[in-house]
Amino acid sequence: MTPAVRTESVPSPADEGDAPCVRVGPSVRMPTSHGMFQLSAFIESRTGVEHLAIHCGDLSVPGVLVRVHSECFTGDIIGSLRCDCGPQLHKALDRIAAEGLGVVIYMRGHEGRGIGLIDKLRAYALQDQGMDTVDANLALGHPVDARRYEAAAAILQHLGARSVRLMSNNPLKLLALREQGLEVVAREPHEAGEHPENAAYLGTKRDRLGHLLGHPVAD
Ligand SMILES: [Zn+2]
């Protein structure tokens, strides 16, 4: 027998009244090595991409800890040292578990800053020939950063998170979420996973993408 499918839909905070931004999927108890979480699934209406929220506690508490994490198969799953994604994901889950309150929004479809896994691997090949991560994306005909955040904002709204502390080193992500109607009251520096293999990559993120790495806290 086919299980019933919930069809509740959520607009993005910035587009209230427009077409629903995400549909609400199942939510299940998720014990992990980091601690006990709830895992909630969402389907982005525009793309059909399935996003996830890993959360615990009452997210309506002001200043709740949030990480909007871009999917990275290589970093998150096989422990790639070419980037810092895996350690950042696990650090976020540890910090939320320690506070007993917060959420990681796991954004599928954000591989390689939104260019997809296959082109991310093509970009890696270009980087092995001497390009940096910015020029590699451009050489493949992509924007430097193709990620969109309407779904993340809609998911946070659905979960009751209105006022958040964002775990991120990327000021542009903070601005993008504010543009989506989210109240970001603070940025929590979130450095993890530095390694000689990713030193050039992190340097490019700092010097060409404005990431706040190795600097004093700016806000
Ligand atoms: Zn990564």
CSV table of N, CA and C in Angstrom, one decimal, residues 81-213:
chain,number,residue,atom,x,y,z
A,81,LEU,N,40.1,16.1,1.2
A,81,LEU,CA,40.9,17.2,1.8
A,81,LEU,C,41.0,18.4,0.9
A,82,ARG,N,40.3,18.3,-0.3
A,82,ARG,CA,40.4,19.5,-1.2
A,82,ARG,C,39.6,20.6,-0.7
A,83,CYS,N,38.7,20.4,0.2
A,83,CYS,CA,37.8,21.5,0.7
A,83,CYS,C,37.7,21.3,2.2
A,84,ASP,N,36.9,22.2,2.9
A,84,ASP,CA,36.7,22.1,4.3
A,84,ASP,C,35.3,21.7,4.7
A,85,CYS,N,34.5,21.2,3.7
A,85,CYS,CA,33.1,21.0,3.9
A,85,CYS,C,32.8,20.0,5.0
A,86,GLY,N,33.4,18.8,4.9
A,86,GLY,CA,33.1,17.7,5.9
A,86,GLY,C,33.4,18.2,7.3
A,87,PRO,N,34.5,18.7,7.6
A,87,PRO,CA,34.7,19.2,9.0
A,87,PRO,C,33.8,20.3,9.4
A,88,GLN,N,33.4,21.1,8.5
A,88,GLN,CA,32.4,22.2,8.8
A,88,GLN,C,31.1,21.6,9.2
A,89,LEU,N,30.6,20.6,8.4
A,89,LEU,CA,29.3,19.9,8.7
A,89,LEU,C,29.3,19.3,10.1
A,90,HIS,N,30.4,18.5,10.3
A,90,HIS,CA,30.4,17.8,11.6
A,90,HIS,C,30.6,18.7,12.8
A,91,LYS,N,31.4,19.8,12.6
A,91,LYS,CA,31.5,20.8,13.7
A,91,LYS,C,30.2,21.5,14.0
A,92,ALA,N,29.4,21.8,12.9
A,92,ALA,CA,28.1,22.4,13.1
A,92,ALA,C,27.2,21.4,13.9
A,93,LEU,N,27.2,20.1,13.6
A,93,LEU,CA,26.3,19.2,14.3
A,93,LEU,C,26.8,19.1,15.8
A,94,ASP,N,28.1,19.1,16.0
A,94,ASP,CA,28.6,19.0,17.4
A,94,ASP,C,28.2,20.3,18.2
A,95,ARG,N,28.3,21.5,17.5
A,95,ARG,CA,27.9,22.7,18.3
A,95,ARG,C,26.4,22.7,18.6
A,96,ILE,N,25.6,22.3,17.7
A,96,ILE,CA,24.2,22.2,17.9
A,96,ILE,C,23.8,21.2,19.0
A,97,ALA,N,24.5,20.1,18.9
A,97,ALA,CA,24.2,19.0,19.9
A,97,ALA,C,24.6,19.6,21.3
A,98,ALA,N,25.7,20.3,21.4
A,98,ALA,CA,26.2,20.8,22.7
A,98,ALA,C,25.2,21.8,23.2
A,99,GLU,N,24.6,22.7,22.4
A,99,GLU,CA,23.6,23.7,22.8
A,99,GLU,C,22.3,23.0,23.0
A,100,GLY,N,22.1,21.8,22.4
A,100,GLY,CA,20.7,21.2,22.5
A,100,GLY,C,19.7,21.9,21.7
A,101,LEU,N,20.2,22.8,20.7
A,101,LEU,CA,19.2,23.7,20.0
A,101,LEU,C,19.9,24.2,18.8
A,102,GLY,N,19.2,24.0,17.6
A,102,GLY,CA,19.8,24.5,16.4
A,102,GLY,C,19.4,23.6,15.2
A,103,VAL,N,19.9,24.0,14.0
A,103,VAL,CA,19.6,23.3,12.8
A,103,VAL,C,20.7,23.4,11.8
A,104,VAL,N,20.9,22.3,11.1
A,104,VAL,CA,21.7,22.3,9.9
A,104,VAL,C,20.7,22.1,8.7
A,105,ILE,N,20.7,23.1,7.8
A,105,ILE,CA,19.9,22.9,6.6
A,105,ILE,C,20.9,22.4,5.6
A,106,TYR,N,20.6,21.1,5.1
A,106,TYR,CA,21.6,20.5,4.2
A,106,TYR,C,21.0,20.7,2.8
A,107,MET,N,21.7,21.6,2.0
A,107,MET,CA,21.2,22.0,0.7
A,107,MET,C,21.7,21.1,-0.4
A,108,ARG,N,20.8,20.2,-0.8
A,108,ARG,CA,21.2,19.4,-2.0
A,108,ARG,C,21.2,20.3,-3.2
A,109,GLY,N,22.0,19.9,-4.3
A,109,GLY,CA,22.0,20.7,-5.5
A,109,GLY,C,23.0,21.9,-5.4
A,110,HIS,N,23.7,22.0,-4.3
A,110,HIS,CA,24.6,23.1,-4.1
A,110,HIS,C,26.1,22.7,-4.3
A,111,GLU,N,26.3,21.5,-4.9
A,111,GLU,CA,27.7,21.0,-5.2
A,111,GLU,C,28.5,22.1,-5.9
A,112,GLY,N,29.7,22.3,-5.5
A,112,GLY,CA,30.6,23.2,-6.3
A,112,GLY,C,30.1,24.6,-6.4
A,113,ARG,N,29.4,25.1,-5.3
A,113,ARG,CA,28.8,26.4,-5.3
A,113,ARG,C,27.7,26.4,-6.4
A,114,GLY,N,27.0,25.3,-6.5
A,114,GLY,CA,25.8,25.3,-7.4
A,114,GLY,C,26.0,24.8,-8.8
A,115,ILE,N,27.2,24.3,-9.2
A,115,ILE,CA,27.5,23.9,-10.6
A,115,ILE,C,27.2,22.4,-10.8
A,116,GLY,N,27.0,21.7,-9.7
A,116,GLY,CA,26.7,20.3,-9.9
A,116,GLY,C,28.0,19.4,-9.7
A,117,LEU,N,27.8,18.2,-9.3
A,117,LEU,CA,29.0,17.3,-9.0
A,117,LEU,C,29.9,17.1,-10.2
A,118,ILE,N,29.3,16.8,-11.3
A,118,ILE,CA,30.2,16.5,-12.5
A,118,ILE,C,31.0,17.7,-12.9
A,119,ASP,N,30.4,18.9,-12.9
A,119,ASP,CA,31.2,20.0,-13.3
A,119,ASP,C,32.2,20.4,-12.1
A,120,LYS,N,31.8,20.1,-10.9
A,120,LYS,CA,32.7,20.3,-9.8
A,120,LYS,C,34.0,19.5,-10.0
A,121,LEU,N,33.8,18.3,-10.5
A,121,LEU,CA,35.0,17.4,-10.7
A,121,LEU,C,35.8,17.9,-11.9
A,122,ARG,N,35.1,18.5,-12.9
A,122,ARG,CA,35.8,19.1,-14.0
A,122,ARG,C,36.6,20.3,-13.5
A,123,ALA,N,36.0,21.1,-12.6
A,123,ALA,CA,36.7,22.2,-12.1
A,123,ALA,C,37.9,21.8,-11.3
A,124,TYR,N,37.8,20.6,-10.6
A,124,TYR,CA,39.0,20.1,-9.9
A,124,TYR,C,40.1,19.8,-10.8
A,125,ALA,N,39.7,19.2,-12.0
A,125,ALA,CA,40.8,18.9,-13.0
A,125,ALA,C,41.5,20.2,-13.5
A,126,LEU,N,40.7,21.2,-13.7
A,126,LEU,CA,41.3,22.5,-14.1
A,126,LEU,C,42.2,23.1,-13.0
A,127,GLN,N,41.7,22.9,-11.7
A,127,GLN,CA,42.6,23.4,-10.6
A,127,GLN,C,43.9,22.6,-10.5
A,128,ASP,N,43.8,21.3,-10.9
A,128,ASP,CA,45.1,20.5,-10.9
A,128,ASP,C,46.0,21.0,-12.0
A,129,GLN,N,45.5,21.8,-13.0
A,129,GLN,CA,46.4,22.4,-14.0
A,129,GLN,C,46.8,23.8,-13.7
A,130,GLY,N,46.4,24.2,-12.5
A,130,GLY,CA,46.9,25.5,-12.0
A,130,GLY,C,45.8,26.6,-11.8
A,131,MET,N,44.6,26.4,-12.3
A,131,MET,CA,43.5,27.4,-12.0
A,131,MET,C,43.1,27.4,-10.6
A,132,ASP,N,42.5,28.5,-10.1
A,132,ASP,CA,41.9,28.5,-8.8
A,132,ASP,C,40.4,28.2,-8.9
A,133,THR,N,39.8,28.1,-7.8
A,133,THR,CA,38.4,27.6,-7.8
A,133,THR,C,37.4,28.6,-8.5
A,134,VAL,N,37.8,29.9,-8.4
A,134,VAL,CA,36.9,30.9,-9.1
A,134,VAL,C,37.1,30.8,-10.6
A,135,ASP,N,38.3,30.8,-11.1
A,135,ASP,CA,38.6,30.8,-12.5
A,135,ASP,C,38.1,29.5,-13.1
A,136,ALA,N,38.2,28.4,-12.4
A,136,ALA,CA,37.7,27.1,-12.9
A,136,ALA,C,36.2,27.1,-13.2
A,137,ASN,N,35.5,27.7,-12.2
A,137,ASN,CA,34.0,27.8,-12.4
A,137,ASN,C,33.7,28.6,-13.7
A,138,LEU,N,34.4,29.7,-13.8
A,138,LEU,CA,34.2,30.7,-14.9
A,138,LEU,C,34.6,30.0,-16.2
A,139,ALA,N,35.7,29.2,-16.2
A,139,ALA,CA,36.1,28.6,-17.5
A,139,ALA,C,35.1,27.6,-18.0
A,140,LEU,N,34.3,27.0,-17.0
A,140,LEU,CA,33.3,26.0,-17.4
A,140,LEU,C,32.0,26.7,-17.8
A,141,GLY,N,32.0,28.0,-17.8
A,141,GLY,CA,30.8,28.7,-18.2
A,141,GLY,C,29.8,28.9,-17.1
A,142,HIS,N,30.2,28.8,-15.9
A,142,HIS,CA,29.3,28.9,-14.7
A,142,HIS,C,29.6,30.3,-14.0
A,143,PRO,N,28.6,30.7,-13.3
A,143,PRO,CA,29.0,31.9,-12.4
A,143,PRO,C,29.9,31.4,-11.3
A,144,VAL,N,30.5,32.4,-10.6
A,144,VAL,CA,31.4,32.0,-9.5
A,144,VAL,C,30.6,31.3,-8.4
A,145,ASP,N,29.4,31.8,-8.2
A,145,ASP,CA,28.5,31.2,-7.2
A,145,ASP,C,27.1,31.1,-7.7
A,146,ALA,N,26.6,29.9,-8.0
A,146,ALA,CA,25.2,29.8,-8.6
A,146,ALA,C,24.2,29.4,-7.5
A,147,ARG,N,24.5,29.4,-6.2
A,147,ARG,CA,23.6,28.9,-5.2
A,147,ARG,C,22.5,29.9,-5.0
A,148,ARG,N,21.3,29.4,-4.7
A,148,ARG,CA,20.1,30.2,-4.3
A,148,ARG,C,19.6,29.7,-3.0
A,149,TYR,N,19.0,30.6,-2.2
A,149,TYR,CA,18.7,30.4,-0.8
A,149,TYR,C,17.2,30.5,-0.5
A,150,GLU,N,16.3,30.6,-1.5
A,150,GLU,CA,14.9,30.7,-1.2
A,150,GLU,C,14.4,29.5,-0.4
A,151,ALA,N,14.8,28.3,-0.8
A,151,ALA,CA,14.4,27.1,-0.1
A,151,ALA,C,14.9,27.1,1.3
A,152,ALA,N,16.1,27.5,1.5
A,152,ALA,CA,16.7,27.4,2.9
A,152,ALA,C,15.8,28.3,3.8
A,153,ALA,N,15.5,29.5,3.3
A,153,ALA,CA,14.7,30.5,4.1
A,153,ALA,C,13.3,29.9,4.4
A,154,ALA,N,12.7,29.3,3.4
A,154,ALA,CA,11.4,28.7,3.6
A,154,ALA,C,11.4,27.6,4.6
A,155,ILE,N,12.5,26.8,4.5
A,155,ILE,CA,12.6,25.6,5.5
A,155,ILE,C,12.7,26.2,6.9
A,156,LEU,N,13.6,27.2,7.0
A,156,LEU,CA,13.8,27.8,8.4
A,156,LEU,C,12.5,28.4,8.9
A,157,GLN,N,11.7,29.0,8.0
A,157,GLN,CA,10.4,29.6,8.4
A,157,GLN,C,9.5,28.5,8.9
A,158,HIS,N,9.4,27.4,8.1
A,158,HIS,CA,8.5,26.3,8.4
A,158,HIS,C,8.9,25.7,9.8
A,159,LEU,N,10.2,25.7,10.1
A,159,LEU,CA,10.6,25.1,11.4
A,159,LEU,C,10.5,26.0,12.5
A,160,GLY,N,10.1,27.3,12.2
A,160,GLY,CA,9.9,28.3,13.3
A,160,GLY,C,11.1,29.1,13.6
A,161,ALA,N,12.2,29.0,12.9
A,161,ALA,CA,13.4,29.8,13.1
A,161,ALA,C,13.2,31.1,12.5
A,162,ARG,N,13.2,32.2,13.3
A,162,ARG,CA,13.0,33.5,12.8
A,162,ARG,C,14.2,34.4,12.9
A,163,SER,N,14.9,34.2,14.0
A,163,SER,CA,16.1,35.0,14.4
A,163,SER,C,17.2,34.0,14.6
A,164,VAL,N,18.3,34.1,13.8
A,164,VAL,CA,19.3,33.1,13.8
A,164,VAL,C,20.7,33.6,14.0
A,165,ARG,N,21.6,32.8,14.5
A,165,ARG,CA,23.0,33.0,14.5
A,165,ARG,C,23.6,32.1,13.4
A,166,LEU,N,24.2,32.6,12.4
A,166,LEU,CA,24.6,31.8,11.3
A,166,LEU,C,26.0,31.4,11.4
A,167,MET,N,26.2,30.0,11.4
A,167,MET,CA,27.6,29.5,11.4
A,167,MET,C,28.1,29.5,10.0
A,168,SER,N,29.0,30.5,9.7
A,168,SER,CA,29.5,30.6,8.3
A,168,SER,C,30.7,31.6,8.3
A,169,ASN,N,31.6,31.4,7.4
A,169,ASN,CA,32.7,32.3,7.1
A,169,ASN,C,32.4,33.2,5.9
A,170,ASN,N,31.2,33.1,5.3
A,170,ASN,CA,30.9,33.7,4.0
A,170,ASN,C,29.9,34.8,4.2
A,171,PRO,N,30.4,36.1,4.2
A,171,PRO,CA,29.4,37.2,4.4
A,171,PRO,C,28.4,37.3,3.3
A,172,LEU,N,28.7,36.8,2.1
A,172,LEU,CA,27.7,36.8,1.0
A,172,LEU,C,26.5,35.9,1.3
A,173,LYS,N,26.8,34.8,2.0
A,173,LYS,CA,25.7,33.9,2.4
A,173,LYS,C,24.8,34.5,3.4
A,174,LEU,N,25.4,35.2,4.3
A,174,LEU,CA,24.6,36.0,5.3
A,174,LEU,C,23.7,37.0,4.6
A,175,LEU,N,24.3,37.7,3.7
A,175,LEU,CA,23.5,38.7,3.0
A,175,LEU,C,22.3,38.1,2.1
A,176,ALA,N,22.7,37.0,1.5
A,176,ALA,CA,21.7,36.3,0.7
A,176,ALA,C,20.5,35.8,1.5
A,177,LEU,N,20.8,35.3,2.7
A,177,LEU,CA,19.7,34.9,3.6
A,177,LEU,C,18.9,36.1,4.1
A,178,ARG,N,19.6,37.2,4.4
A,178,ARG,CA,18.8,38.3,4.8
A,178,ARG,C,17.9,38.8,3.7
A,179,GLU,N,18.4,38.7,2.5
A,179,GLU,CA,17.5,39.1,1.3
A,179,GLU,C,16.3,38.2,1.2
A,180,GLN,N,16.4,37.0,1.8
A,180,GLN,CA,15.2,36.1,1.7
A,180,GLN,C,14.3,36.3,2.9
A,181,GLY,N,14.6,37.4,3.7
A,181,GLY,CA,13.7,37.7,4.8
A,181,GLY,C,14.0,37.1,6.1
A,182,LEU,N,15.2,36.5,6.2
A,182,LEU,CA,15.6,35.9,7.5
A,182,LEU,C,16.3,36.9,8.4
A,183,GLU,N,16.0,36.9,9.7
A,183,GLU,CA,16.7,37.8,10.6
A,183,GLU,C,18.0,37.1,11.1
A,184,VAL,N,19.2,37.6,10.5
A,184,VAL,CA,20.4,37.0,11.0
A,184,VAL,C,21.0,38.0,12.0
A,185,VAL,N,21.0,37.6,13.3
A,185,VAL,CA,21.4,38.5,14.3
A,185,VAL,C,22.9,38.5,14.6
A,186,ALA,N,23.6,37.4,14.1
A,186,ALA,CA,25.0,37.3,14.3
A,186,ALA,C,25.6,36.3,13.3
A,187,ARG,N,26.9,36.5,13.0
A,187,ARG,CA,27.6,35.4,12.3
A,187,ARG,C,28.5,34.8,13.2
A,188,GLU,N,28.5,33.4,13.3
A,188,GLU,CA,29.4,32.7,14.1
A,188,GLU,C,30.5,32.2,13.3
A,189,PRO,N,31.8,32.6,13.5
A,189,PRO,CA,32.9,32.1,12.7
A,189,PRO,C,32.9,30.5,12.7
A,190,HIS,N,33.2,29.9,11.6
A,190,HIS,CA,33.0,28.5,11.5
A,190,HIS,C,34.2,27.8,10.8
A,191,GLU,N,35.4,28.0,11.3
A,191,GLU,CA,36.6,27.5,10.6
A,191,GLU,C,36.8,26.0,11.1
A,192,ALA,N,37.1,25.2,10.1
A,192,ALA,CA,37.4,23.8,10.5
A,192,ALA,C,38.1,23.1,9.3
A,193,GLY,N,38.9,22.2,9.5
A,193,GLY,CA,39.4,21.3,8.4
A,193,GLY,C,40.5,21.9,7.6
A,194,GLU,N,41.3,22.9,8.2
A,194,GLU,CA,42.4,23.4,7.4
A,194,GLU,C,43.5,22.2,7.2
A,195,HIS,N,44.1,22.2,6.1
A,195,HIS,CA,45.0,21.1,5.7
A,195,HIS,C,45.9,21.6,4.6
A,196,PRO,N,47.1,21.1,4.5
A,196,PRO,CA,48.0,21.6,3.4
A,196,PRO,C,47.3,21.4,2.0
A,197,GLU,N,46.5,20.3,1.9
A,197,GLU,CA,45.9,20.0,0.6
A,197,GLU,C,44.9,21.1,0.2
A,198,ASN,N,44.3,21.8,1.2
A,198,ASN,CA,43.2,22.8,0.9
A,198,ASN,C,43.7,24.2,1.1
A,199,ALA,N,45.0,24.4,1.4
A,199,ALA,CA,45.5,25.7,1.8
A,199,ALA,C,45.2,26.7,0.6
A,200,ALA,N,45.5,26.3,-0.6
A,200,ALA,CA,45.3,27.2,-1.7
A,200,ALA,C,43.8,27.5,-1.9
A,201,TYR,N,43.0,26.5,-1.8
A,201,TYR,CA,41.5,26.7,-2.0
A,201,TYR,C,41.0,27.6,-0.9
A,202,LEU,N,41.4,27.5,0.3
A,202,LEU,CA,40.9,28.3,1.4
A,202,LEU,C,41.5,29.8,1.2
A,203,GLY,N,42.7,29.9,0.7
A,203,GLY,CA,43.2,31.2,0.4
A,203,GLY,C,42.4,31.9,-0.7
A,204,THR,N,42.0,31.2,-1.7
A,204,THR,CA,41.2,31.8,-2.7
A,204,THR,C,39.8,32.2,-2.2
A,205,LYS,N,39.2,31.4,-1.3
A,205,LYS,CA,38.0,31.7,-0.7
A,205,LYS,C,38.1,33.0,0.1
A,206,ARG,N,39.3,33.2,0.8
A,206,ARG,CA,39.5,34.4,1.6
A,206,ARG,C,39.8,35.6,0.7
A,207,ASP,N,40.7,35.4,-0.3
A,207,ASP,CA,41.2,36.5,-1.1
A,207,ASP,C,40.3,36.9,-2.2
A,208,ARG,N,39.5,36.0,-2.8
A,208,ARG,CA,38.7,36.3,-4.0
A,208,ARG,C,37.2,36.2,-3.7
A,209,LEU,N,36.8,35.5,-2.7
A,209,LEU,CA,35.4,35.4,-2.4
A,209,LEU,C,35.0,36.1,-1.1
A,210,GLY,N,35.9,36.7,-0.4
A,210,GLY,CA,35.6,37.5,0.7
A,210,GLY,C,35.3,36.7,2.0
A,211,HIS,N,35.7,35.4,2.0
A,211,HIS,CA,35.4,34.6,3.2
A,211,HIS,C,36.3,35.1,4.4
A,212,LEU,N,35.7,35.1,5.6
A,212,LEU,CA,36.4,35.6,6.7
A,212,LEU,C,37.2,34.5,7.4
A,213,LEU,N,38.3,34.2,6.8
A,213,LEU,CA,39.1,33.1,7.3
A,213,LEU,C,40.4,33.6,7.9
